[in-house]
């Protein structure tokens, strides 16, 4: 003798499943809303603005690179008072001493240590920034915006206080 189900249990199983899925959705939203998420500061702006102006930034970089060379020449950022150095020359390797450079320094995982430097000394096209502080050992993002006349570009560097190497990204 087999006992047949009357079919009354299936609505309860379907209702319970829907309630469980909805509960998981709410829990996911609650947990992620409390997460410490840092906004990107690529191109010294929010990522939405950088995304909207991406073609403008790329065209500005191409126009700048046709006229000038902009390089990161810092030997290392370790130590008590590091000096950040950038060199600006034209395509004939003549020093450019009238450029305006702004630096944003940040950690990849937090906005707590963000800094902005905009005053540099210039000697033979080498712009030297002092006053940067790197209170934690490890990787730092250094984003520079250089402008000569109407031409500008960004140079994004990942530098590490433990080693002397820096990587452009």
PDB file of N, CA and C in Angstrom, residues 30-110:
ATOM      1  N   UNK A  30      22.280  44.462   2.904  1.00  0.00           N
ATOM      2  CA  UNK A  30      22.658  44.983   4.229  1.00  0.00           C
ATOM      3  C   UNK A  30      24.172  44.851   4.453  1.00  0.00           C
ATOM      4  N   UNK A  31      24.748  43.722   4.113  1.00  0.00           N
ATOM      5  CA  UNK A  31      26.180  43.498   4.336  1.00  0.00           C
ATOM      6  C   UNK A  31      27.019  44.391   3.424  1.00  0.00           C
ATOM      7  N   UNK A  32      26.665  44.495   2.149  1.00  0.00           N
ATOM      8  CA  UNK A  32      27.475  45.296   1.218  1.00  0.00           C
ATOM      9  C   UNK A  32      27.322  46.789   1.454  1.00  0.00           C
ATOM     10  N   UNK A  33      26.207  47.235   2.003  1.00  0.00           N
ATOM     11  CA  UNK A  33      26.061  48.662   2.272  1.00  0.00           C
ATOM     12  C   UNK A  33      26.974  49.115   3.407  1.00  0.00           C
ATOM     13  N   UNK A  34      27.383  48.195   4.257  1.00  0.00           N
ATOM     14  CA  UNK A  34      28.286  48.526   5.367  1.00  0.00           C
ATOM     15  C   UNK A  34      29.757  48.356   4.995  1.00  0.00           C
ATOM     16  N   UNK A  35      30.052  47.860   3.806  1.00  0.00           N
ATOM     17  CA  UNK A  35      31.440  47.627   3.396  1.00  0.00           C
ATOM     18  C   UNK A  35      32.150  48.955   3.149  1.00  0.00           C
ATOM     19  N   UNK A  36      33.429  48.992   3.468  1.00  0.00           N
ATOM     20  CA  UNK A  36      34.246  50.188   3.283  1.00  0.00           C
ATOM     21  C   UNK A  36      34.802  50.183   1.856  1.00  0.00           C
ATOM     22  N   UNK A  37      34.075  50.790   0.945  1.00  0.00           N
ATOM     23  CA  UNK A  37      34.469  50.808  -0.459  1.00  0.00           C
ATOM     24  C   UNK A  37      35.004  52.192  -0.798  1.00  0.00           C
ATOM     25  N   UNK A  38      36.200  52.247  -1.373  1.00  0.00           N
ATOM     26  CA  UNK A  38      36.817  53.512  -1.744  1.00  0.00           C
ATOM     27  C   UNK A  38      36.532  53.821  -3.203  1.00  0.00           C
ATOM     28  N   UNK A  39      36.257  55.087  -3.481  1.00  0.00           N
ATOM     29  CA  UNK A  39      36.033  55.487  -4.861  1.00  0.00           C
ATOM     30  C   UNK A  39      37.368  55.616  -5.575  1.00  0.00           C
ATOM     31  N   UNK A  40      37.349  55.388  -6.861  1.00  0.00           N
ATOM     32  CA  UNK A  40      38.540  55.549  -7.673  1.00  0.00           C
ATOM     33  C   UNK A  40      38.842  57.028  -7.836  1.00  0.00           C
ATOM     34  N   UNK A  41      40.126  57.359  -7.915  1.00  0.00           N
ATOM     35  CA  UNK A  41      40.489  58.756  -8.164  1.00  0.00           C
ATOM     36  C   UNK A  41      41.329  58.868  -9.432  1.00  0.00           C
ATOM     37  N   UNK A  42      41.061  58.003 -10.376  1.00  0.00           N
ATOM     38  CA  UNK A  42      41.767  58.073 -11.650  1.00  0.00           C
ATOM     39  C   UNK A  42      41.474  59.403 -12.317  1.00  0.00           C
ATOM     40  N   UNK A  43      42.471  59.999 -12.892  1.00  0.00           N
ATOM     41  CA  UNK A  43      42.356  61.299 -13.551  1.00  0.00           C
ATOM     42  C   UNK A  43      41.885  62.383 -12.588  1.00  0.00           C
ATOM     43  N   UNK A  44      42.173  62.218 -11.309  1.00  0.00           N
ATOM     44  CA  UNK A  44      41.850  63.202 -10.276  1.00  0.00           C
ATOM     45  C   UNK A  44      40.373  63.570 -10.278  1.00  0.00           C
ATOM     46  N   UNK A  45      39.534  62.607 -10.553  1.00  0.00           N
ATOM     47  CA  UNK A  45      38.089  62.821 -10.548  1.00  0.00           C
ATOM     48  C   UNK A  45      37.407  61.504 -10.209  1.00  0.00           C
ATOM     49  N   UNK A  46      36.124  61.580  -9.949  1.00  0.00           N
ATOM     50  CA  UNK A  46      35.375  60.355  -9.687  1.00  0.00           C
ATOM     51  C   UNK A  46      35.350  59.509 -10.952  1.00  0.00           C
ATOM     52  N   UNK A  47      35.187  58.211 -10.759  1.00  0.00           N
ATOM     53  CA  UNK A  47      35.266  57.321 -11.916  1.00  0.00           C
ATOM     54  C   UNK A  47      34.164  57.587 -12.929  1.00  0.00           C
ATOM     55  N   UNK A  48      33.006  58.079 -12.485  1.00  0.00           N
ATOM     56  CA  UNK A  48      31.932  58.383 -13.433  1.00  0.00           C
ATOM     57  C   UNK A  48      32.356  59.529 -14.367  1.00  0.00           C
ATOM     58  N   UNK A  49      32.999  60.570 -13.775  1.00  0.00           N
ATOM     59  CA  UNK A  49      33.473  61.696 -14.586  1.00  0.00           C
ATOM     60  C   UNK A  49      34.608  61.265 -15.508  1.00  0.00           C
ATOM     61  N   UNK A  50      35.517  60.438 -14.988  1.00  0.00           N
ATOM     62  CA  UNK A  50      36.630  59.953 -15.802  1.00  0.00           C
ATOM     63  C   UNK A  50      36.117  59.104 -16.956  1.00  0.00           C
ATOM     64  N   UNK A  51      35.113  58.310 -16.704  1.00  0.00           N
ATOM     65  CA  UNK A  51      34.530  57.473 -17.760  1.00  0.00           C
ATOM     66  C   UNK A  51      33.855  58.339 -18.821  1.00  0.00           C
ATOM     67  N   UNK A  52      33.156  59.375 -18.391  1.00  0.00           N
ATOM     68  CA  UNK A  52      32.455  60.246 -19.335  1.00  0.00           C
ATOM     69  C   UNK A  52      33.428  61.061 -20.191  1.00  0.00           C
ATOM     70  N   UNK A  53      34.609  61.384 -19.630  1.00  0.00           N
ATOM     71  CA  UNK A  53      35.575  62.211 -20.353  1.00  0.00           C
ATOM     72  C   UNK A  53      36.777  61.416 -20.848  1.00  0.00           C
ATOM     73  N   UNK A  54      36.665  60.107 -20.927  1.00  0.00           N
ATOM     74  CA  UNK A  54      37.800  59.259 -21.289  1.00  0.00           C
ATOM     75  C   UNK A  54      38.411  59.651 -22.630  1.00  0.00           C
ATOM     76  N   UNK A  55      37.596  59.872 -23.641  1.00  0.00           N
ATOM     77  CA  UNK A  55      38.131  60.242 -24.957  1.00  0.00           C
ATOM     78  C   UNK A  55      38.829  61.590 -24.909  1.00  0.00           C
ATOM     79  N   UNK A  56      38.288  62.520 -24.152  1.00  0.00           N
ATOM     80  CA  UNK A  56      38.923  63.834 -24.000  1.00  0.00           C
ATOM     81  C   UNK A  56      40.309  63.688 -23.370  1.00  0.00           C
ATOM     82  N   UNK A  57      40.428  62.860 -22.319  1.00  0.00           N
ATOM     83  CA  UNK A  57      41.716  62.656 -21.659  1.00  0.00           C
ATOM     84  C   UNK A  57      42.723  61.978 -22.589  1.00  0.00           C
ATOM     85  N   UNK A  58      42.259  61.006 -23.352  1.00  0.00           N
ATOM     86  CA  UNK A  58      43.157  60.302 -24.280  1.00  0.00           C
ATOM     87  C   UNK A  58      43.639  61.239 -25.374  1.00  0.00           C
ATOM     88  N   UNK A  59      42.748  62.039 -25.948  1.00  0.00           N
ATOM     89  CA  UNK A  59      43.145  62.991 -26.989  1.00  0.00           C
ATOM     90  C   UNK A  59      44.079  64.063 -26.440  1.00  0.00           C
ATOM     91  N   UNK A  60      43.842  64.509 -25.205  1.00  0.00           N
ATOM     92  CA  UNK A  60      44.730  65.495 -24.585  1.00  0.00           C
ATOM     93  C   UNK A  60      46.124  64.899 -24.376  1.00  0.00           C
ATOM     94  N   UNK A  61      46.186  63.634 -23.980  1.00  0.00           N
ATOM     95  CA  UNK A  61      47.486  62.983 -23.784  1.00  0.00           C
ATOM     96  C   UNK A  61      48.235  62.850 -25.109  1.00  0.00           C
ATOM     97  N   UNK A  62      47.528  62.488 -26.162  1.00  0.00           N
ATOM     98  CA  UNK A  62      48.162  62.358 -27.482  1.00  0.00           C
ATOM     99  C   UNK A  62      48.704  63.706 -27.943  1.00  0.00           C
ATOM    100  N   UNK A  63      47.911  64.757 -27.773  1.00  0.00           N
ATOM    101  CA  UNK A  63      48.353  66.101 -28.174  1.00  0.00           C
ATOM    102  C   UNK A  63      49.548  66.551 -27.347  1.00  0.00           C
ATOM    103  N   UNK A  64      49.536  66.276 -26.050  1.00  0.00           N
ATOM    104  CA  UNK A  64      50.655  66.647 -25.182  1.00  0.00           C
ATOM    105  C   UNK A  64      51.917  65.881 -25.580  1.00  0.00           C
ATOM    106  N   UNK A  65      51.771  64.575 -25.788  1.00  0.00           N
ATOM    107  CA  UNK A  65      52.932  63.739 -26.119  1.00  0.00           C
ATOM    108  C   UNK A  65      53.550  64.081 -27.469  1.00  0.00           C
ATOM    109  N   UNK A  66      52.818  64.723 -28.362  1.00  0.00           N
ATOM    110  CA  UNK A  66      53.384  65.157 -29.643  1.00  0.00           C
ATOM    111  C   UNK A  66      54.333  66.331 -29.458  1.00  0.00           C
ATOM    112  N   UNK A  67      54.162  67.096 -28.377  1.00  0.00           N
ATOM    113  CA  UNK A  67      54.966  68.295 -28.142  1.00  0.00           C
ATOM    114  C   UNK A  67      55.984  68.155 -27.021  1.00  0.00           C
ATOM    115  N   UNK A  68      55.659  67.340 -26.001  1.00  0.00           N
ATOM    116  CA  UNK A  68      56.470  67.311 -24.783  1.00  0.00           C
ATOM    117  C   UNK A  68      56.743  65.875 -24.325  1.00  0.00           C
ATOM    118  N   UNK A  69      57.771  65.760 -23.485  1.00  0.00           N
ATOM    119  CA  UNK A  69      58.073  64.519 -22.772  1.00  0.00           C
ATOM    120  C   UNK A  69      57.866  64.803 -21.291  1.00  0.00           C
ATOM    121  N   UNK A  70      57.185  63.911 -20.616  1.00  0.00           N
ATOM    122  CA  UNK A  70      56.911  64.057 -19.180  1.00  0.00           C
ATOM    123  C   UNK A  70      57.281  62.747 -18.516  1.00  0.00           C
ATOM    124  N   UNK A  71      58.281  62.764 -17.633  1.00  0.00           N
ATOM    125  CA  UNK A  71      58.764  61.523 -17.022  1.00  0.00           C
ATOM    126  C   UNK A  71      58.894  61.669 -15.513  1.00  0.00           C
ATOM    127  N   UNK A  72      58.699  60.554 -14.842  1.00  0.00           N
ATOM    128  CA  UNK A  72      58.875  60.425 -13.395  1.00  0.00           C
ATOM    129  C   UNK A  72      60.334  60.063 -13.167  1.00  0.00           C
ATOM    130  N   UNK A  73      61.086  60.894 -12.456  1.00  0.00           N
ATOM    131  CA  UNK A  73      62.524  60.653 -12.276  1.00  0.00           C
ATOM    132  C   UNK A  73      62.913  60.482 -10.811  1.00  0.00           C
ATOM    133  N   UNK A  74      61.955  60.252  -9.931  1.00  0.00           N
ATOM    134  CA  UNK A  74      62.240  60.039  -8.519  1.00  0.00           C
ATOM    135  C   UNK A  74      63.037  58.758  -8.352  1.00  0.00           C
ATOM    136  N   UNK A  75      64.059  58.809  -7.486  1.00  0.00           N
ATOM    137  CA  UNK A  75      64.903  57.631  -7.283  1.00  0.00           C
ATOM    138  C   UNK A  75      64.277  56.638  -6.319  1.00  0.00           C
ATOM    139  N   UNK A  76      63.445  57.088  -5.422  1.00  0.00           N
ATOM    140  CA  UNK A  76      62.772  56.216  -4.465  1.00  0.00           C
ATOM    141  C   UNK A  76      61.976  57.059  -3.498  1.00  0.00           C
ATOM    142  N   UNK A  77      60.890  56.502  -2.949  1.00  0.00           N
ATOM    143  CA  UNK A  77      60.064  57.291  -2.045  1.00  0.00           C
ATOM    144  C   UNK A  77      60.219  56.872  -0.587  1.00  0.00           C
ATOM    145  N   UNK A  78      61.147  55.994  -0.296  1.00  0.00           N
ATOM    146  CA  UNK A  78      61.388  55.607   1.084  1.00  0.00           C
ATOM    147  C   UNK A  78      62.139  56.705   1.816  1.00  0.00           C
ATOM    148  N   UNK A  79      62.156  56.631   3.126  1.00  0.00           N
ATOM    149  CA  UNK A  79      62.904  57.607   3.917  1.00  0.00           C
ATOM    150  C   UNK A  79      61.989  58.612   4.591  1.00  0.00           C
ATOM    151  N   UNK A  80      62.600  59.486   5.382  1.00  0.00           N
ATOM    152  CA  UNK A  80      61.845  60.452   6.169  1.00  0.00           C
ATOM    153  C   UNK A  80      61.166  61.519   5.319  1.00  0.00           C
ATOM    154  N   UNK A  81      61.955  62.211   4.496  1.00  0.00           N
ATOM    155  CA  UNK A  81      61.419  63.299   3.684  1.00  0.00           C
ATOM    156  C   UNK A  81      61.731  63.011   2.218  1.00  0.00           C
ATOM    157  N   UNK A  82      60.875  62.249   1.551  1.00  0.00           N
ATOM    158  CA  UNK A  82      61.153  61.923   0.149  1.00  0.00           C
ATOM    159  C   UNK A  82      60.896  63.126  -0.759  1.00  0.00           C
ATOM    160  N   UNK A  83      61.649  63.173  -1.836  1.00  0.00           N
ATOM    161  CA  UNK A  83      61.463  64.198  -2.857  1.00  0.00           C
ATOM    162  C   UNK A  83      60.910  63.517  -4.103  1.00  0.00           C
ATOM    163  N   UNK A  84      59.792  64.012  -4.586  1.00  0.00           N
ATOM    164  CA  UNK A  84      59.194  63.483  -5.805  1.00  0.00           C
ATOM    165  C   UNK A  84      59.613  64.388  -6.950  1.00  0.00           C
ATOM    166  N   UNK A  85      60.172  63.773  -8.003  1.00  0.00           N
ATOM    167  CA  UNK A  85      60.714  64.556  -9.113  1.00  0.00           C
ATOM    168  C   UNK A  85      60.113  64.119 -10.445  1.00  0.00           C
ATOM    169  N   UNK A  86      59.806  65.119 -11.245  1.00  0.00           N
ATOM    170  CA  UNK A  86      59.299  64.919 -12.606  1.00  0.00           C
ATOM    171  C   UNK A  86      60.095  65.809 -13.536  1.00  0.00           C
ATOM    172  N   UNK A  87      60.298  65.332 -14.752  1.00  0.00           N
ATOM    173  CA  UNK A  87      61.037  66.110 -15.741  1.00  0.00           C
ATOM    174  C   UNK A  87      60.131  66.380 -16.937  1.00  0.00           C
ATOM    175  N   UNK A  88      60.129  67.650 -17.376  1.00  0.00           N
ATOM    176  CA  UNK A  88      59.341  68.062 -18.530  1.00  0.00           C
ATOM    177  C   UNK A  88      60.293  68.674 -19.551  1.00  0.00           C
ATOM    178  N   UNK A  89      60.291  68.099 -20.751  1.00  0.00           N
ATOM    179  CA  UNK A  89      61.094  68.634 -21.852  1.00  0.00           C
ATOM    180  C   UNK A  89      60.233  68.675 -23.106  1.00  0.00           C
ATOM    181  N   UNK A  90      60.661  69.494 -24.051  1.00  0.00           N
ATOM    182  CA  UNK A  90      59.962  69.466 -25.334  1.00  0.00           C
ATOM    183  C   UNK A  90      60.606  68.387 -26.199  1.00  0.00           C
ATOM    184  N   UNK A  91      60.139  68.227 -27.407  1.00  0.00           N
ATOM    185  CA  UNK A  91      60.642  67.151 -28.267  1.00  0.00           C
ATOM    186  C   UNK A  91      62.080  67.392 -28.730  1.00  0.00           C
ATOM    187  N   UNK A  92      62.610  68.609 -28.539  1.00  0.00           N
ATOM    188  CA  UNK A  92      64.014  68.895 -28.865  1.00  0.00           C
ATOM    189  C   UNK A  92      64.907  68.724 -27.642  1.00  0.00           C
ATOM    190  N   UNK A  93      64.373  68.134 -26.564  1.00  0.00           N
ATOM    191  CA  UNK A  93      65.068  67.936 -25.288  1.00  0.00           C
ATOM    192  C   UNK A  93      65.453  69.234 -24.595  1.00  0.00           C
ATOM    193  N   UNK A  94      64.736  70.298 -24.873  1.00  0.00           N
ATOM    194  CA  UNK A  94      64.917  71.555 -24.154  1.00  0.00           C
ATOM    195  C   UNK A  94      64.035  71.539 -22.916  1.00  0.00           C
ATOM    196  N   UNK A  95      64.561  72.026 -21.817  1.00  0.00           N
ATOM    197  CA  UNK A  95      63.806  72.039 -20.570  1.00  0.00           C
ATOM    198  C   UNK A  95      62.595  72.955 -20.672  1.00  0.00           C
ATOM    199  N   UNK A  96      61.499  72.511 -20.084  1.00  0.00           N
ATOM    200  CA  UNK A  96      60.285  73.328 -19.992  1.00  0.00           C
ATOM    201  C   UNK A  96      60.144  73.725 -18.530  1.00  0.00           C
ATOM    202  N   UNK A  97      60.274  75.023 -18.256  1.00  0.00           N
ATOM    203  CA  UNK A  97      60.265  75.508 -16.876  1.00  0.00           C
ATOM    204  C   UNK A  97      58.971  76.220 -16.491  1.00  0.00           C
ATOM    205  N   UNK A  98      57.984  76.247 -17.371  1.00  0.00           N
ATOM    206  CA  UNK A  98      56.741  76.954 -17.054  1.00  0.00           C
ATOM    207  C   UNK A  98      55.542  76.013 -16.985  1.00  0.00           C
ATOM    208  N   UNK A  99      55.768  74.744 -16.711  1.00  0.00           N
ATOM    209  CA  UNK A  99      54.677  73.777 -16.593  1.00  0.00           C
ATOM    210  C   UNK A  99      54.038  73.885 -15.209  1.00  0.00           C
ATOM    211  N   UNK A 100      52.794  73.523 -15.148  1.00  0.00           N
ATOM    212  CA  UNK A 100      52.081  73.477 -13.876  1.00  0.00           C
ATOM    213  C   UNK A 100      51.776  72.013 -13.588  1.00  0.00           C
ATOM    214  N   UNK A 101      52.261  71.517 -12.452  1.00  0.00           N
ATOM    215  CA  UNK A 101      52.082  70.111 -12.096  1.00  0.00           C
ATOM    216  C   UNK A 101      51.352  70.022 -10.758  1.00  0.00           C
ATOM    217  N   UNK A 102      50.346  69.159 -10.702  1.00  0.00           N
ATOM    218  CA  UNK A 102      49.617  68.874  -9.468  1.00  0.00           C
ATOM    219  C   UNK A 102      49.747  67.380  -9.199  1.00  0.00           C
ATOM    220  N   UNK A 103      50.068  67.022  -7.960  1.00  0.00           N
ATOM    221  CA  UNK A 103      50.195  65.608  -7.580  1.00  0.00           C
ATOM    222  C   UNK A 103      49.099  65.216  -6.599  1.00  0.00           C
ATOM    223  N   UNK A 104      48.526  64.049  -6.795  1.00  0.00           N
ATOM    224  CA  UNK A 104      47.630  63.422  -5.829  1.00  0.00           C
ATOM    225  C   UNK A 104      48.314  62.138  -5.389  1.00  0.00           C
ATOM    226  N   UNK A 105      48.444  61.966  -4.096  1.00  0.00           N
ATOM    227  CA  UNK A 105      49.078  60.777  -3.529  1.00  0.00           C
ATOM    228  C   UNK A 105      48.041  60.061  -2.680  1.00  0.00           C
ATOM    229  N   UNK A 106      47.913  58.744  -2.878  1.00  0.00           N
ATOM    230  CA  UNK A 106      46.915  57.993  -2.120  1.00  0.00           C
ATOM    231  C   UNK A 106      47.350  56.545  -1.960  1.00  0.00           C
ATOM    232  N   UNK A 107      46.714  55.880  -1.009  1.00  0.00           N
ATOM    233  CA  UNK A 107      46.879  54.439  -0.835  1.00  0.00           C
ATOM    234  C   UNK A 107      45.780  53.749  -1.629  1.00  0.00           C
ATOM    235  N   UNK A 108      46.036  52.561  -2.170  1.00  0.00           N
ATOM    236  CA  UNK A 108      45.000  51.875  -2.938  1.00  0.00           C
ATOM    237  C   UNK A 108      43.771  51.475  -2.120  1.00  0.00           C
ATOM    238  N   UNK A 109      43.949  51.207  -0.819  1.00  0.00           N
ATOM    239  CA  UNK A 109      42.846  50.641  -0.051  1.00  0.00           C
ATOM    240  C   UNK A 109      42.096  51.640   0.827  1.00  0.00           C
ATOM    241  N   UNK A 110      42.592  52.866   0.958  1.00  0.00           N
ATOM    242  CA  UNK A 110      41.931  53.823   1.842  1.00  0.00           C
ATOM    243  C   UNK A 110      42.165  55.252   1.368  1.00  0.00           C
TER     244      UNK A 110
END
